[in-house]
Amino acid sequence: MDDERTPQDSEVSDRLTELLEIDRPIPPEPGLPEPVRSLEPAALAQAPAAAVSGAVHQNRVHDSAEKHVTGRADYTDDIAQPEGTLHAYLGVSKIARARLKGLDLDAVRRAPGVVDVLTAADVPGINDVSPTGRNDDPVFPTDEIEFHGQPLFAVVAETRDAARRAALLAVVDCEPLPFALDPVSARKADYPYVAPPLKLERGEVDPALSAAPRRLAGSIRIGGQDHMYLEGQIAFAIPGEDDEMVVHCSTQHPSEAQHMVAQVLGVPSNAVTVNVRRMGGGFGGKESQMNLFCAVAAIAARRTGRPVKIRPDRDQDMTATGKRHDFVVDYTVGFDESGRIQAVEADFAARCGFSSDLSGPVTDRALFHADNAYFYPHVRLRSHPMKTNTVSNTAFRGFGGPQGVVFAERMIEEIAYATGQDPLDVRKANFYGGAGRDLTPYHQSVEDNILDRLVGELEEKADYRRRRAQIVAANAGSTIVKRGIALTPVKFGISFTATWYNQAGALIHVYNDGSIHLNHGGTEMGQGLNTKVAQVVADAFQVDFERIKITKTTTEKVPNTSATAASSGSDLNGMAALDAVEQIKARLVTFATETYGVAAEDVAFLPNAVRIGAETMSFDAFVKEAYKARIQLSAAGFYKTPKIHWDRDKGMGRPFYYYSYGAACSEVSIDTLTGEYRVERTDILHDVGRSLNPALDKGQVEGAFVQGMGWLTTEELWWDDKGALRTHAPSTYKIPLASDRPRVFNVDLADWSENRELTIKRSKAVGEPPFMLGISVFEALSMAVASVADYRKCPRLDAPATPERVLMAVSRLKTKA
Amino acid sequence: MTQGSEIRFVLNGRDVAVPDVAADRTLLDFLRLDRRLTGTKEGCAEGDCGACTVLVGRLTADGLAYAPVNACIRFLASVHGCHVVTVEHLSGRDGKLHPVQQALVDHHGSQCGFCTPGFVMALYALWMEVPEPSEAQVETALQGNLCRCTGYSPIVRAAVAISRYGSPAADPIRLEREAITARLAALRSGHRIVTGPEDNRSILPADIDDFAVCLQDHPGATIVAGATDVGLWVTKFLRPISPAIFVGHLDALKSITIEDGLVRIGAGASYSDVWARLMGHFPHLDAYWSRIAGWQVRNMGTIGGNIANGSPIGDTPPVLIALKAEVTLREGDRRRTMPLEDFFVAYGKQDRAPAEFVEEITVPLPRTGQIDAAYKISKRREEDISSVAAGISVTVLDGRITDCRIAFGGMAGTPKRARAAEAVLNGGSWSQATFDEAAGVLDQDFQPLSDWRASADYRMLVAGNLLRRFFLEHDGERAAPAGKVAA
């Protein structure tokens, strides 16, 4: 089905193909104006600017940067509140699992300032906000409490403070039930899967494992991660006439929030508008998790007829909303003496939490990336999306992929220590490439692999071999401080594996003064999506960036959008916006040819001007003329990713349009008395194709690396034996600080790379792939630990490698040595 | 006595008088909700992320001094007589960006932008003090600011470049210094201020003697100095703190003096005050101090508060106990002094009567031959609460250890001396073997707990290793004055 293309599709694709093929060269130095196109002298009569500002492939600061630094950028909590605004707050469970017998909310209702209290019985529509329609994610539970911190009811009061205080006064009548917090105990307790598991299989795994000259089995625990977006969850609902509801919120997925609000209110989607100007960080944590807050605010607003805002405090935000899944991976790998992998079998058990949320696709993606950059001749991978009595885990940058990659890199390490090789040599020996070595476990061919070149260049740039030898020598002479170095690659598949998500829309108006209004279905969470899409529009119209007004994302302008997720924002929305521009331009060209009697080839969009035959007029004047001639100056653009298809039951297809690549080399030092460590140096070479905006892309790479490093080092989620998450605020949950970034940090984009597929201006996605560069730090720590036993044993560090885990691993190896 | 009932301060350019200020009203809520100065953000409401950073200027003995603080846990009543500067004050009326802001824009220092105003304010404070900071100085200044997007590199690059965009000498805060000083001086009435509703009362004593009186009138009142702990009682636990006696404005509590070999630290002296004044005398504390909280919290938090709240993991008690510190408590005009370790009775229980307050901490200057060390172990190196903290002090004469004092935090319900280990070391030879033996008896002193910061096993292992580290670091240097050795 996915292979079928309607005539309309191919038309769109052909048009875009044409546009993309006329792409221009990247300027030699980012930030410099592009070379002037060759023009006939006559065309320059009105001396248009040599080039427009903010075109593609140029550095351009974030469009909101000035507002960020002055504090004038409005986040949802900064929107001026209409008079009469009320505030909601969640009352939550203090028990991990129980049969819910009753809620005594009298004291809550009587508390000062309280206007209303909401329970499951007060949901006018369907009591479910499950993003995948599995009907397992109630706004409030009715029969069973399923995790410590689960929202049970909401209080609506005159002030947020009053609502918070009142929420503590509930008496919950419940009967405790046995609970399981992690995937291992859940499997022991025979807990169900929250979503259907996935199996990826290719080749003859069992015979190949038996026949392998070497074989080893192991297990790794990979911890979860809190998003720690600086702006927490927030929704602000304003009731309108009839059944209308406007919700301002901080979500990556306005359409889903819209549909969920409609569902809980029992109204059609056309009654609900969801607006997002910007988020103070998302990272996946605001893909589905805002549904609950939007639903509560909207129900409260409907009942009270007043605007209602809900904003949990940081502790509640961290305990009541989902995180990155932690995994336990059990694996067996067969390989030969040279370290080349022959067969792999692995089981991925994930802590999914009480409901499915996005756990199905997340655990799927863990398997999709369990190969990372390596060819497995025979492979069997299974996911186990375990139900647990914890908050329902959700999307987080990489979406399960990073856990898969950590597993792959652990296997490489195991083989390296077992065969006494430099892990980099084991990596290279197993890269995709060479005859018959390009098929992934999901039967997609890797056709665009650039890792040989990319890793080779980084190896040189980072002086890896010499430094590694120096480190090994230095470690031999150092008793307390040990060093480690690792160079790890990343290959990351780009596209939503839910194929239907790979679509986007945009709406562009050109007003008759020549100013341009840009709207698209993507959301801005800091990644610079709006800036990049505006660059595409500026470039296509050949107008200055400043002429384009970037507006809030709203379901009123672009319907049925996908989440801004899976690194797809620029790929999808950039294309949709380009489609809209080209529709308008086509009309303008037709207008010019008909009005001025020139051929279409004689109409050209020059910087802020249009050349029609021998004459050139300003863009503004031309637009005004077109307006007077009653030309439609508005268009809705659309795009859907070609070529992709996926048959989940068979575990076969082409789920990814293309791959992004990167590699990082990190050096660390550890203190073997305390386990404390420092990242001494990191070198990165990352592939973003032909960057739409190198400065923003580099910012994504640097930020993702540090976030990935944090995941694997100091960011630890810790539940107590009652099932309460005790690391629930930045006081207890430690993300990297400025001083934690590598002491030397060299980040480069692979400027020679260009997407082989026809993506927007041949760029590649950048949001998620560089997150996995942080694995180089984890592996370097592992090497430093291994040094205490002369690199003969794989330290088998679990993640996160806190100072405690490092010291305990040192202690373990020393004892065994 | 004459009383005031309004909290008066200068907010950006305006004089502000706020009547009826509840004890638990935070500065952040006042700014955002009452004044709609929404540039200042709430990220965590516990002083750990810095998104709410504002500058508070205060008249000190050395003149008007500005410091970045966390508005989220700073109480409104505590800014009486101060100049509060928010991000809205920075860009000029013509809309021109401030040098700090322009540097951040040009270096791509913001992504989602939510933390950015807080970074702007912290970097502004740094630039005013150190116009050309090193990367290390920038990192220290930013320990209290979290960014989840950028990975910090562009922010640090911007921070070291700010002076290319302008000079602090031309900054409005510098230019208006005299005028603001005069306006603040005019706000100092010398009166006690009592404000807020009956059940949510804020009391600002006129001076330290008045403080003693207020506390006798309201025994058991919440004493609020830096509010870095009490702030969380309110924002996290919604605990009532009324009546609250605010003491952050009492200069007499902030004095730090050295006479006759004795350092006297007023209980209200902040971590920053101590860092600025005493590291020359206690060089071993320098690196330790840099790991206590972030800049904003170091500007607010006080040594007296850190002791008085009785936390088992407070950063200063272990190192102060090792240094033979004593604490002075005062009730009315009556004072009593005790060894600091005796102040901590049991978990959550200190030897302080309801009308008593911690007035002063005294620490003898190190004697010749004394070797001191301070260690802090935490999951994240900086701005984290210790898993284990240790203060160690020994004197070595002719290869023998004497006067050994070792105190640990994070190992028991209170900061506690390692008496068994001390007994092994006292009189022992300066050798690896002695320290190994001392490490081996730590289980007689401590049975630590497992929690989210560390397991009991790790705590025990690290505690012993810190004794070993102490030996290794100082072996070969015994003859020299105690100095720093890189770990």
PDB file of C-alpha atoms in Angstrom, chain B residues 156-348:
ATOM      1  CA  VAL B 156      30.371  30.092  27.318  1.00  0.00           C
ATOM      2  CA  ARG B 157      31.676  31.457  24.017  1.00  0.00           C
ATOM      3  CA  ALA B 158      29.296  34.389  24.369  1.00  0.00           C
ATOM      4  CA  ALA B 159      30.261  34.952  27.982  1.00  0.00           C
ATOM      5  CA  VAL B 160      33.943  35.408  27.290  1.00  0.00           C
ATOM      6  CA  ALA B 161      33.136  37.801  24.438  1.00  0.00           C
ATOM      7  CA  ILE B 162      30.735  40.200  26.169  1.00  0.00           C
ATOM      8  CA  SER B 163      33.267  42.958  26.620  1.00  0.00           C
ATOM      9  CA  ARG B 164      33.636  43.153  22.876  1.00  0.00           C
ATOM     10  CA  TYR B 165      30.083  44.508  22.882  1.00  0.00           C
ATOM     11  CA  GLY B 166      30.406  47.123  25.587  1.00  0.00           C
ATOM     12  CA  SER B 167      32.047  48.132  28.826  1.00  0.00           C
ATOM     13  CA  PRO B 168      30.672  47.681  32.324  1.00  0.00           C
ATOM     14  CA  ALA B 169      31.762  51.253  32.997  1.00  0.00           C
ATOM     15  CA  ALA B 170      29.034  52.461  30.670  1.00  0.00           C
ATOM     16  CA  ASP B 171      26.400  50.207  32.125  1.00  0.00           C
ATOM     17  CA  PRO B 172      23.326  51.900  33.560  1.00  0.00           C
ATOM     18  CA  ILE B 173      23.730  50.140  36.886  1.00  0.00           C
ATOM     19  CA  ARG B 174      27.217  51.595  37.232  1.00  0.00           C
ATOM     20  CA  LEU B 175      26.140  55.009  36.055  1.00  0.00           C
ATOM     21  CA  GLU B 176      23.164  55.105  38.384  1.00  0.00           C
ATOM     22  CA  ARG B 177      25.101  53.715  41.283  1.00  0.00           C
ATOM     23  CA  GLU B 178      25.108  56.856  43.378  1.00  0.00           C
ATOM     24  CA  ALA B 179      21.479  57.606  42.760  1.00  0.00           C
ATOM     25  CA  ILE B 180      20.421  54.082  43.640  1.00  0.00           C
ATOM     26  CA  THR B 181      22.640  54.112  46.716  1.00  0.00           C
ATOM     27  CA  ALA B 182      20.896  57.267  47.892  1.00  0.00           C
ATOM     28  CA  ARG B 183      17.470  55.842  47.189  1.00  0.00           C
ATOM     29  CA  LEU B 184      18.272  52.654  49.083  1.00  0.00           C
ATOM     30  CA  ALA B 185      19.770  54.567  51.975  1.00  0.00           C
ATOM     31  CA  ALA B 186      16.533  56.489  52.207  1.00  0.00           C
ATOM     32  CA  LEU B 187      14.637  53.228  52.578  1.00  0.00           C
ATOM     33  CA  ARG B 188      16.638  52.281  55.659  1.00  0.00           C
ATOM     34  CA  SER B 189      14.413  53.432  58.457  1.00  0.00           C
ATOM     35  CA  GLY B 190      16.094  51.593  61.294  1.00  0.00           C
ATOM     36  CA  HIS B 191      12.625  50.436  62.306  1.00  0.00           C
ATOM     37  CA  ARG B 192      11.310  46.966  62.785  1.00  0.00           C
ATOM     38  CA  ILE B 193       8.931  45.986  60.019  1.00  0.00           C
ATOM     39  CA  VAL B 194       5.969  43.754  60.622  1.00  0.00           C
ATOM     40  CA  THR B 195       3.763  42.943  57.690  1.00  0.00           C
ATOM     41  CA  GLY B 196       1.512  40.302  56.251  1.00  0.00           C
ATOM     42  CA  PRO B 197      -1.685  38.741  57.581  1.00  0.00           C
ATOM     43  CA  GLU B 198      -1.857  37.472  61.139  1.00  0.00           C
ATOM     44  CA  ASP B 199      -1.338  33.868  60.113  1.00  0.00           C
ATOM     45  CA  ASN B 200       1.342  34.620  57.540  1.00  0.00           C
ATOM     46  CA  ARG B 201       3.433  37.212  59.293  1.00  0.00           C
ATOM     47  CA  SER B 202       6.742  38.659  58.150  1.00  0.00           C
ATOM     48  CA  ILE B 203       8.958  40.300  60.734  1.00  0.00           C
ATOM     49  CA  LEU B 204      12.105  42.220  59.869  1.00  0.00           C
ATOM     50  CA  PRO B 205      13.936  43.143  63.072  1.00  0.00           C
ATOM     51  CA  ALA B 206      15.554  46.562  63.243  1.00  0.00           C
ATOM     52  CA  ASP B 207      18.924  45.118  64.246  1.00  0.00           C
ATOM     53  CA  ILE B 208      20.483  42.056  65.799  1.00  0.00           C
ATOM     54  CA  ASP B 209      19.391  42.955  69.336  1.00  0.00           C
ATOM     55  CA  ASP B 210      15.875  43.491  68.082  1.00  0.00           C
ATOM     56  CA  PHE B 211      16.141  40.084  66.416  1.00  0.00           C
ATOM     57  CA  ALA B 212      16.879  38.542  69.810  1.00  0.00           C
ATOM     58  CA  VAL B 213      13.823  40.314  71.208  1.00  0.00           C
ATOM     59  CA  CYS B 214      11.576  39.277  68.317  1.00  0.00           C
ATOM     60  CA  LEU B 215      12.590  35.671  68.747  1.00  0.00           C
ATOM     61  CA  GLN B 216      11.878  35.801  72.470  1.00  0.00           C
ATOM     62  CA  ASP B 217       8.486  37.258  71.635  1.00  0.00           C
ATOM     63  CA  HIS B 218       7.894  34.531  69.072  1.00  0.00           C
ATOM     64  CA  PRO B 219       9.820  31.483  70.216  1.00  0.00           C
ATOM     65  CA  GLY B 220       9.763  28.843  67.547  1.00  0.00           C
ATOM     66  CA  ALA B 221       9.382  31.418  64.803  1.00  0.00           C
ATOM     67  CA  THR B 222      10.931  30.503  61.472  1.00  0.00           C
ATOM     68  CA  ILE B 223      14.242  32.250  61.128  1.00  0.00           C
ATOM     69  CA  VAL B 224      14.827  33.099  57.475  1.00  0.00           C
ATOM     70  CA  ALA B 225      18.345  34.071  56.484  1.00  0.00           C
ATOM     71  CA  GLY B 226      19.213  33.091  52.906  1.00  0.00           C
ATOM     72  CA  ALA B 227      15.992  31.111  52.431  1.00  0.00           C
ATOM     73  CA  THR B 228      17.814  28.459  50.431  1.00  0.00           C
ATOM     74  CA  ASP B 229      16.265  25.860  52.689  1.00  0.00           C
ATOM     75  CA  VAL B 230      13.171  27.603  54.056  1.00  0.00           C
ATOM     76  CA  GLY B 231      12.315  28.661  50.507  1.00  0.00           C
ATOM     77  CA  LEU B 232      11.812  25.007  49.641  1.00  0.00           C
ATOM     78  CA  TRP B 233       9.644  24.414  52.699  1.00  0.00           C
ATOM     79  CA  VAL B 234       7.268  26.835  51.060  1.00  0.00           C
ATOM     80  CA  THR B 235       7.622  26.102  47.351  1.00  0.00           C
ATOM     81  CA  LYS B 236       7.913  22.335  47.650  1.00  0.00           C
ATOM     82  CA  PHE B 237       6.138  21.358  50.834  1.00  0.00           C
ATOM     83  CA  LEU B 238       3.654  24.227  51.212  1.00  0.00           C
ATOM     84  CA  ARG B 239       4.630  24.409  54.860  1.00  0.00           C
ATOM     85  CA  PRO B 240       3.475  27.406  56.856  1.00  0.00           C
ATOM     86  CA  ILE B 241       6.431  29.450  58.135  1.00  0.00           C
ATOM     87  CA  SER B 242       4.580  32.127  60.047  1.00  0.00           C
ATOM     88  CA  PRO B 243       5.723  33.979  61.970  1.00  0.00           C
ATOM     89  CA  ALA B 244       8.897  34.337  59.953  1.00  0.00           C
ATOM     90  CA  ILE B 245      11.729  36.501  61.170  1.00  0.00           C
ATOM     91  CA  PHE B 246      13.859  37.700  58.263  1.00  0.00           C
ATOM     92  CA  VAL B 247      17.471  38.340  59.163  1.00  0.00           C
ATOM     93  CA  GLY B 248      19.196  38.640  55.792  1.00  0.00           C
ATOM     94  CA  HIS B 249      19.420  42.420  56.161  1.00  0.00           C
ATOM     95  CA  LEU B 250      21.208  42.371  59.528  1.00  0.00           C
ATOM     96  CA  ASP B 251      24.772  43.509  58.886  1.00  0.00           C
ATOM     97  CA  ALA B 252      25.890  42.516  62.359  1.00  0.00           C
ATOM     98  CA  LEU B 253      25.170  38.882  61.493  1.00  0.00           C
ATOM     99  CA  LYS B 254      27.313  39.063  58.389  1.00  0.00           C
ATOM    100  CA  SER B 255      30.595  40.153  59.887  1.00  0.00           C
ATOM    101  CA  ILE B 256      33.733  38.103  59.395  1.00  0.00           C
ATOM    102  CA  THR B 257      36.697  39.026  61.582  1.00  0.00           C
ATOM    103  CA  ILE B 258      40.037  37.524  62.501  1.00  0.00           C
ATOM    104  CA  GLU B 259      41.722  38.291  65.774  1.00  0.00           C
ATOM    105  CA  ASP B 260      44.107  36.439  68.055  1.00  0.00           C
ATOM    106  CA  GLY B 261      44.228  33.436  65.771  1.00  0.00           C
ATOM    107  CA  LEU B 262      40.468  33.065  65.823  1.00  0.00           C
ATOM    108  CA  VAL B 263      38.150  33.530  62.878  1.00  0.00           C
ATOM    109  CA  ARG B 264      34.706  34.776  63.794  1.00  0.00           C
ATOM    110  CA  ILE B 265      32.028  34.184  61.181  1.00  0.00           C
ATOM    111  CA  GLY B 266      28.663  35.809  61.680  1.00  0.00           C
ATOM    112  CA  ALA B 267      25.903  33.281  61.209  1.00  0.00           C
ATOM    113  CA  GLY B 268      24.443  35.405  58.417  1.00  0.00           C
ATOM    114  CA  ALA B 269      27.629  35.431  56.346  1.00  0.00           C
ATOM    115  CA  SER B 270      26.953  33.827  52.980  1.00  0.00           C
ATOM    116  CA  TYR B 271      29.035  31.154  51.296  1.00  0.00           C
ATOM    117  CA  SER B 272      30.171  33.862  48.887  1.00  0.00           C
ATOM    118  CA  ASP B 273      31.204  36.132  51.770  1.00  0.00           C
ATOM    119  CA  VAL B 274      33.268  33.367  53.312  1.00  0.00           C
ATOM    120  CA  TRP B 275      34.772  32.395  49.989  1.00  0.00           C
ATOM    121  CA  ALA B 276      35.861  35.956  49.348  1.00  0.00           C
ATOM    122  CA  ARG B 277      37.332  36.495  52.795  1.00  0.00           C
ATOM    123  CA  LEU B 278      38.740  33.302  54.214  1.00  0.00           C
ATOM    124  CA  MET B 279      40.282  31.129  51.530  1.00  0.00           C
ATOM    125  CA  GLY B 280      43.685  32.671  52.083  1.00  0.00           C
ATOM    126  CA  HIS B 281      43.607  31.217  55.570  1.00  0.00           C
ATOM    127  CA  PHE B 282      42.046  27.899  54.642  1.00  0.00           C
ATOM    128  CA  PRO B 283      43.328  27.174  51.143  1.00  0.00           C
ATOM    129  CA  HIS B 284      42.176  23.593  51.352  1.00  0.00           C
ATOM    130  CA  LEU B 285      38.572  24.821  51.342  1.00  0.00           C
ATOM    131  CA  ASP B 286      38.843  26.669  48.040  1.00  0.00           C
ATOM    132  CA  ALA B 287      38.087  23.754  45.722  1.00  0.00           C
ATOM    133  CA  TYR B 288      35.538  22.427  48.186  1.00  0.00           C
ATOM    134  CA  TRP B 289      33.677  25.723  48.262  1.00  0.00           C
ATOM    135  CA  SER B 290      33.446  25.784  44.475  1.00  0.00           C
ATOM    136  CA  ARG B 291      31.393  22.614  44.701  1.00  0.00           C
ATOM    137  CA  ILE B 292      28.835  23.983  47.138  1.00  0.00           C
ATOM    138  CA  ALA B 293      25.636  24.834  45.263  1.00  0.00           C
ATOM    139  CA  GLY B 294      25.576  27.396  42.462  1.00  0.00           C
ATOM    140  CA  TRP B 295      26.513  31.035  42.513  1.00  0.00           C
ATOM    141  CA  GLN B 296      22.986  32.240  43.246  1.00  0.00           C
ATOM    142  CA  VAL B 297      22.612  29.932  46.224  1.00  0.00           C
ATOM    143  CA  ARG B 298      26.099  30.763  47.481  1.00  0.00           C
ATOM    144  CA  ASN B 299      25.054  34.409  47.472  1.00  0.00           C
ATOM    145  CA  MET B 300      21.953  33.672  49.507  1.00  0.00           C
ATOM    146  CA  GLY B 301      22.765  30.693  51.696  1.00  0.00           C
ATOM    147  CA  THR B 302      24.437  31.360  55.029  1.00  0.00           C
ATOM    148  CA  ILE B 303      26.868  29.398  57.151  1.00  0.00           C
ATOM    149  CA  GLY B 304      24.625  29.801  60.167  1.00  0.00           C
ATOM    150  CA  GLY B 305      21.661  28.494  58.236  1.00  0.00           C
ATOM    151  CA  ASN B 306      23.612  25.530  56.945  1.00  0.00           C
ATOM    152  CA  ILE B 307      24.419  24.617  60.540  1.00  0.00           C
ATOM    153  CA  ALA B 308      21.127  25.529  62.145  1.00  0.00           C
ATOM    154  CA  ASN B 309      18.984  23.439  59.792  1.00  0.00           C
ATOM    155  CA  GLY B 310      20.819  20.328  61.002  1.00  0.00           C
ATOM    156  CA  SER B 311      21.041  18.609  57.663  1.00  0.00           C
ATOM    157  CA  PRO B 312      23.045  15.378  57.816  1.00  0.00           C
ATOM    158  CA  ILE B 313      24.502  16.329  54.471  1.00  0.00           C
ATOM    159  CA  GLY B 314      25.100  20.035  55.020  1.00  0.00           C
ATOM    160  CA  ASP B 315      28.314  20.990  53.310  1.00  0.00           C
ATOM    161  CA  THR B 316      29.943  23.163  55.953  1.00  0.00           C
ATOM    162  CA  PRO B 317      29.593  21.212  59.240  1.00  0.00           C
ATOM    163  CA  PRO B 318      31.994  18.341  58.408  1.00  0.00           C
ATOM    164  CA  VAL B 319      34.799  20.639  57.344  1.00  0.00           C
ATOM    165  CA  LEU B 320      34.162  23.083  60.174  1.00  0.00           C
ATOM    166  CA  ILE B 321      34.076  20.318  62.774  1.00  0.00           C
ATOM    167  CA  ALA B 322      37.423  19.054  61.524  1.00  0.00           C
ATOM    168  CA  LEU B 323      38.742  22.591  61.965  1.00  0.00           C
ATOM    169  CA  LYS B 324      37.605  22.591  65.601  1.00  0.00           C
ATOM    170  CA  ALA B 325      34.828  25.095  65.061  1.00  0.00           C
ATOM    171  CA  GLU B 326      32.596  26.261  67.861  1.00  0.00           C
ATOM    172  CA  VAL B 327      29.133  27.640  67.587  1.00  0.00           C
ATOM    173  CA  THR B 328      27.638  30.425  69.670  1.00  0.00           C
ATOM    174  CA  LEU B 329      23.928  30.479  70.375  1.00  0.00           C
ATOM    175  CA  ARG B 330      22.134  33.488  71.695  1.00  0.00           C
ATOM    176  CA  GLU B 331      18.844  33.943  73.496  1.00  0.00           C
ATOM    177  CA  GLY B 332      18.071  37.502  74.462  1.00  0.00           C
ATOM    178  CA  ASP B 333      21.393  38.680  75.807  1.00  0.00           C
ATOM    179  CA  ARG B 334      22.465  35.243  76.976  1.00  0.00           C
ATOM    180  CA  ARG B 335      25.031  33.377  74.921  1.00  0.00           C
ATOM    181  CA  ARG B 336      26.478  29.911  75.075  1.00  0.00           C
ATOM    182  CA  THR B 337      29.191  28.317  73.036  1.00  0.00           C
ATOM    183  CA  MET B 338      29.789  24.660  72.234  1.00  0.00           C
ATOM    184  CA  PRO B 339      31.895  22.531  69.922  1.00  0.00           C
ATOM    185  CA  LEU B 340      30.052  22.376  66.631  1.00  0.00           C
ATOM    186  CA  GLU B 341      29.778  18.583  66.694  1.00  0.00           C
ATOM    187  CA  ASP B 342      27.847  18.791  69.951  1.00  0.00           C
ATOM    188  CA  PHE B 343      25.213  20.990  68.342  1.00  0.00           C
ATOM    189  CA  PHE B 344      23.948  18.059  66.299  1.00  0.00           C
ATOM    190  CA  VAL B 345      22.055  15.847  68.701  1.00  0.00           C
ATOM    191  CA  ALA B 346      20.306  13.432  66.384  1.00  0.00           C
ATOM    192  CA  TYR B 347      18.704  13.400  62.965  1.00  0.00           C
ATOM    193  CA  GLY B 348      16.509  16.495  62.767  1.00  0.00           C
TER     194      GLY B 348
END
